[in-house]
Coordinates of C-alpha atoms in Angstrom, one line a residue:
M161 CA -174.2 145.5 -6.0
K162 CA -175.2 144.6 -9.3
V163 CA -177.8 142.7 -11.3
E164 CA -176.1 138.7 -11.9
R165 CA -179.4 136.8 -13.7
I166 CA -183.6 137.6 -14.3
T167 CA -185.5 134.5 -13.7
F168 CA -189.0 133.9 -13.2
K169 CA -192.0 131.6 -13.8
D170 CA -193.2 132.2 -17.8
L171 CA -198.0 131.4 -18.0
D172 CA -196.5 128.0 -19.0
G173 CA -195.3 127.2 -15.1
R174 CA -190.7 126.9 -16.8
T175 CA -188.6 128.6 -15.1
E176 CA -186.6 131.5 -17.6
S177 CA -183.5 132.9 -17.4
Q178 CA -183.8 136.3 -19.6
S179 CA -180.7 138.5 -19.8
R180 CA -183.6 141.7 -19.2
A181 CA -186.7 141.8 -17.6
V182 CA -189.7 144.2 -17.9
L183 CA -191.3 145.4 -14.2
I184 CA -194.5 146.3 -14.2
E185 CA -195.1 149.0 -11.3
G186 CA -197.2 147.5 -8.5
L187 CA -197.4 144.5 -9.7
G188 CA -194.3 142.0 -10.8
I189 CA -192.4 140.7 -13.5
E190 CA -194.0 140.9 -17.3
G191 CA -194.4 137.6 -18.8
D192 CA -194.2 135.6 -14.4
L193 CA -197.3 133.5 -13.8
K194 CA -196.5 135.1 -9.9
A195 CA -196.6 138.9 -11.2
N196 CA -199.7 139.5 -8.7
G197 CA -199.1 142.2 -6.7
G198 CA -198.7 142.6 -3.2
D199 CA -195.9 142.8 -0.9
R200 CA -194.3 140.4 -3.0
Q201 CA -194.4 141.6 -6.1
I202 CA -190.5 140.5 -6.9
S203 CA -188.0 138.2 -5.1
L204 CA -184.2 139.3 -4.8
L205 CA -181.3 136.9 -3.9
P206 CA -177.3 137.2 -2.8
L207 CA -175.7 136.4 -5.7
W208 CA -173.2 133.8 -2.5
V209 CA -176.1 131.9 -1.1
R210 CA -177.0 130.7 -5.0
E211 CA -174.0 129.4 -5.4
R212 CA -173.9 127.2 -2.1
I213 CA -177.9 125.6 -2.9
E214 CA -176.1 125.5 -6.0
Q215 CA -172.2 123.6 -5.5
G216 CA -175.3 121.9 -3.0
K217 CA -174.4 123.1 -0.2
V218 CA -177.8 123.7 1.5
E219 CA -181.1 121.5 1.5
G220 CA -183.8 122.0 2.8
L221 CA -187.9 121.2 1.5
C222 CA -189.0 124.5 -1.0
I223 CA -184.3 124.6 -1.9
S224 CA -184.8 123.3 -4.9
R225 CA -188.0 125.0 -5.7
F226 CA -187.6 128.7 -4.7
R227 CA -186.3 131.0 -7.5
E228 CA -185.0 134.3 -6.5
N229 CA -186.4 137.5 -9.9
I230 CA -183.0 139.0 -9.5
T231 CA -179.7 137.4 -7.8
W232 CA -178.1 140.2 -7.5
S233 CA -173.6 140.4 -6.2
G234 CA -170.7 143.2 -4.3
E235 CA -170.8 144.3 -1.1
G236 CA -173.9 145.7 0.9
E237 CA -177.3 144.6 2.0
L238 CA -181.7 145.8 1.7
V239 CA -182.6 146.8 3.9
K240 CA -186.1 146.9 4.8
G241 CA -187.8 150.2 4.0
D242 CA -185.2 151.1 1.5
K243 CA -185.0 152.2 -1.7
Y244 CA -183.6 151.1 -4.7
K245 CA -182.8 151.9 -8.4
I246 CA -182.1 149.2 -10.6
G247 CA -182.3 150.6 -14.3
E248 CA -185.4 152.2 -15.3
V249 CA -186.8 150.5 -12.0
L250 CA -187.0 152.0 -8.8
L251 CA -188.6 149.8 -5.8
E252 CA -188.7 149.5 -1.9
I253 CA -187.8 146.1 -0.1
S254 CA -191.5 146.2 1.7
K255 CA -189.9 141.9 3.3
L256 CA -186.7 140.4 4.1
S257 CA -186.7 137.0 4.8
K258 CA -188.7 133.3 3.0
K259 CA -191.4 131.7 5.2
C260 CA -190.1 128.5 6.5
F261 CA -192.3 124.8 6.4
G262 CA -193.0 123.2 9.5
E263 CA -192.7 120.3 8.3
C264 CA -189.1 121.1 6.2
H265 CA -186.0 119.3 8.3
N266 CA -183.9 122.6 8.0
I267 CA -187.3 123.6 11.3
V268 CA -187.2 120.3 12.7
K269 CA -183.8 120.8 13.1
N270 CA -183.4 123.7 14.5
T271 CA -180.9 124.4 11.7
P272 CA -180.3 127.7 10.1
C273 CA -181.1 127.5 6.5
P274 CA -180.1 130.8 4.5
L275 CA -183.3 131.7 2.9
I276 CA -184.9 133.0 5.9
F277 CA -182.2 135.3 6.3
T278 CA -180.3 136.3 3.0
V279 CA -183.8 136.6 1.0
S280 CA -186.0 140.4 0.3
Y281 CA -188.6 140.7 -1.2
A282 CA -189.3 144.1 -3.0
I283 CA -192.4 146.0 -4.6
I284 CA -191.6 147.4 -8.0
L285 CA -193.1 152.3 -7.2
R286 CA -191.7 152.6 -10.8
G287 CA -191.9 150.6 -13.8
G288 CA -189.3 150.0 -16.5
V289 CA -186.3 147.8 -18.0
I290 CA -183.5 145.8 -15.6
K291 CA -181.0 144.0 -16.8
I292 CA -178.0 142.2 -16.4
N293 CA -175.2 144.3 -14.8
D294 CA -177.3 146.9 -14.4
E295 CA -176.5 148.7 -11.1
I296 CA -178.8 148.6 -8.0
E297 CA -178.0 151.8 -6.8
P298 CA -179.2 153.1 -3.1
L299 CA -181.4 156.2 -2.6
Q300 CA -181.4 158.5 -0.3
S301 CA -184.5 158.2 1.9

């Protein structure tokens, strides 16, 4: 698995795509409006899902608003409780799936939304720099 995109909302609320980012231990991405700690310090989404969203093949209330911090590609999956090294950074997957809004037509119509099954959240155990094309390396427990 590897990093394909790095995205966050700057302090003015504008979505920024970067080739690198500094992740702060226990907090989130430096300069990210949403960097406030907790169990969802960064979000990760597979590239195939982001591409389906960009092609208009996925609909939903939060589809156009949701922006993951790290878009990743490759074989494998992120597992809750497992640790991963990306560049200088050590992450632990803290949560799987995105919470849905009850008024979303996917919920109302009982239509599956890929964000429920593919978004992962992580806490930052060791901060540092990540870059596009960095490997996402699972670590042995």
